[in-house]
């Protein structure tokens, strides 16, 4: 009787493993498509703007901040990867408004007496906002560069889902092996 229940559990595990493999295969195809589209759009943007206008030399890595945070949680011999937004993205319209901020007579009176330092507009900007990376390439960027950014942004949650599914699959395979070894004894 216990052998029949173990065989039934093995059948259930094999079915779950097949479902996870199918899900993993589908996620990999989606990720491959998004990555290839992103690189294709990037190549189009480089050909439109010139080979040397879109390079790694264009941006300062010290000013770059992540737009999402990955958290790992261990549950039942598998690891779950969750994404959380780090900070709101600073859009181009909002940036123009903060740059165009002028001092009025009222703000000059509140600053203080003569000789007090005048605060710079850059000091007013909170650090928690993330600057749109496309603004590093100018104001009028090609649509293919925007499409490339969108493709790469869609890859981030796909990668998280792919990693979670892979971890769940490995956990199911481990359970299958232990149950199979118990059945052999």
C-alpha positions as a printed Julia matrix, in Angstrom:
185×3 Matrix{Float64}:
  0.0    0.0     0.0
  2.75   2.57    0.79
  4.4    1.74   -2.55
  1.2    2.66   -4.4
  0.94   6.02   -2.6
  4.63   6.71   -3.3
  4.06   5.84   -6.97
  1.08   8.2    -7.03
  3.2   10.95   -5.49
  5.88  10.29   -8.11
  3.26  10.67  -10.85
  2.1   13.98   -9.36
  5.7   15.2    -9.12
  6.42  14.21  -12.75
  3.32  16.13  -13.84
  4.42  19.22  -11.85
  7.95  18.97  -13.28
  6.55  18.83  -16.83
  4.4   21.91  -16.16
  7.39  23.82  -14.75
  9.52  22.8   -17.75
  6.85  24.08  -20.12
  6.59  27.35  -18.18
 10.39  27.67  -18.15
 10.57  27.1   -21.9
  7.89  29.72  -22.55
  9.63  32.28  -20.31
 12.96  31.66  -22.05
 11.35  32.22  -25.47
  9.79  35.49  -24.26
 13.11  36.64  -22.79
 14.98  35.75  -25.98
 12.46  37.68  -28.07
 12.61  40.78  -25.86
 16.41  40.74  -25.77
 16.77  40.28  -29.52
 14.21  43.04  -30.19
 16.0   45.34  -27.73
 19.37  44.79  -29.38
 17.83  45.23  -32.85
 16.23  48.55  -31.84
 19.54  49.6   -30.25
 21.35  48.87  -33.52
 18.74  50.88  -35.45
 19.18  53.81  -33.07
 22.95  53.65  -33.44
 22.67  53.69  -37.23
 20.18  56.61  -37.09
 22.17  58.73  -34.64
 25.65  57.68  -35.71
 27.94  54.95  -34.43
 29.64  57.1   -31.81
 26.56  58.84  -30.41
 25.28  55.84  -28.42
 28.15  54.37  -26.42
 29.03  53.57  -22.84
 31.1   56.77  -22.81
 27.85  58.74  -23.11
 26.78  58.25  -19.47
 28.33  58.51  -16.05
 28.03  55.24  -14.09
 28.46  57.03  -10.76
 25.17  58.9   -11.26
 23.22  55.81  -12.28
 20.78  54.39   -9.75
 18.73  51.2   -10.07
 15.06  51.52  -10.95
 14.12  48.18   -9.34
 15.35  46.18   -6.37
 15.52  42.39   -6.42
 14.71  40.55   -3.19
 15.28  36.85   -2.62
 13.12  34.77   -0.29
 13.8   31.14    0.58
 10.63  29.04    0.77
 10.38  25.23    0.87
 13.79  24.45   -0.64
 13.24  26.97   -3.43
 14.07  30.63   -3.81
 11.54  33.26   -4.86
 12.76  36.42   -6.58
 10.59  39.54   -6.22
 11.02  42.95   -7.81
 10.19  46.22   -6.09
 10.54  49.7    -7.6
 13.43  51.62   -6.05
 12.24  55.17   -6.67
  9.94  57.05   -9.04
 11.33  57.82  -12.49
 11.93  61.51  -13.14
 10.27  62.37  -16.45
 11.5   64.97  -18.92
  8.65  67.42  -18.23
  9.31  67.37  -14.49
 13.0   67.92  -15.06
 12.4   71.03  -17.19
 10.16  72.51  -14.48
 12.8   72.08  -11.78
 15.59  73.46  -13.97
 13.56  76.55  -14.93
 12.87  77.49  -11.3
 13.6   81.19  -10.79
 14.18  83.11   -7.6
 11.48  85.67   -6.84
 11.69  88.6    -4.44
  9.89  86.56   -1.78
 12.42  83.71   -1.94
 15.33  86.16   -1.91
 13.94  87.79    1.26
 13.6   84.42    2.99
 17.19  83.46    2.17
 18.6   85.93    4.64
 20.96  88.82    4.75
 23.77  89.83    2.46
 26.59  87.33    2.17
 24.45  84.23    2.86
 24.97  81.51    0.29
 22.19  81.14   -2.28
 21.03  77.52   -2.55
 21.56  75.99   -5.95
 18.63  74.43   -7.82
 20.49  71.07   -7.83
 20.38  70.99   -4.01
 16.56  71.2    -4.11
 16.21  67.97   -6.11
 15.58  64.93   -3.9
 17.99  62.01   -4.29
 15.21  59.41   -4.38
 14.14  60.3    -7.94
 15.74  58.47  -10.82
 16.69  60.38  -13.93
 15.45  58.96  -17.23
 18.54  57.46  -18.91
 17.32  58.47  -22.38
 17.85  62.12  -21.44
 21.61  61.47  -21.52
 21.39  61.09  -25.29
 19.61  64.38  -25.87
 16.07  65.67  -25.86
 14.99  64.28  -29.23
 15.98  60.63  -29.15
 14.83  58.28  -31.9
 11.78  56.11  -31.34
 13.94  53.0   -31.83
 15.99  53.97  -28.75
 12.8   54.35  -26.7
 11.6   50.96  -27.98
 14.93  49.43  -27.04
 14.61  50.79  -23.51
 11.09  49.36  -23.26
 12.26  45.92  -24.41
 15.07  45.84  -21.87
 12.74  47.01  -19.1
 10.35  44.16  -19.91
 13.3   41.75  -19.59
 13.8   42.52  -15.9
 10.56  40.94  -14.58
 10.91  38.09  -17.08
 14.35  37.32  -15.66
 12.94  37.35  -12.14
 10.12  34.98  -13.13
 12.57  32.76  -14.98
 14.84  32.49  -11.95
 11.92  31.71   -9.64
 10.62  29.02  -11.99
 14.09  27.5   -12.32
 14.41  27.36   -8.53
 10.99  25.73   -8.18
 11.92  23.19  -10.86
 15.13  22.3    -9.04
 13.16  21.86   -5.79
 10.67  19.54   -7.52
 13.52  17.51   -9.02
 15.11  17.15   -5.57
 11.78  15.97   -4.13
 11.46  13.48   -7.01
 14.94  12.05   -6.37
 14.35  11.62   -2.62
 10.97   9.99   -3.19
 12.46   7.71   -5.83
 15.28   6.66   -3.49
 12.73   5.94   -0.74
 10.72   3.82   -3.16
 13.83   1.8    -4.14
 14.61   0.93   -0.5
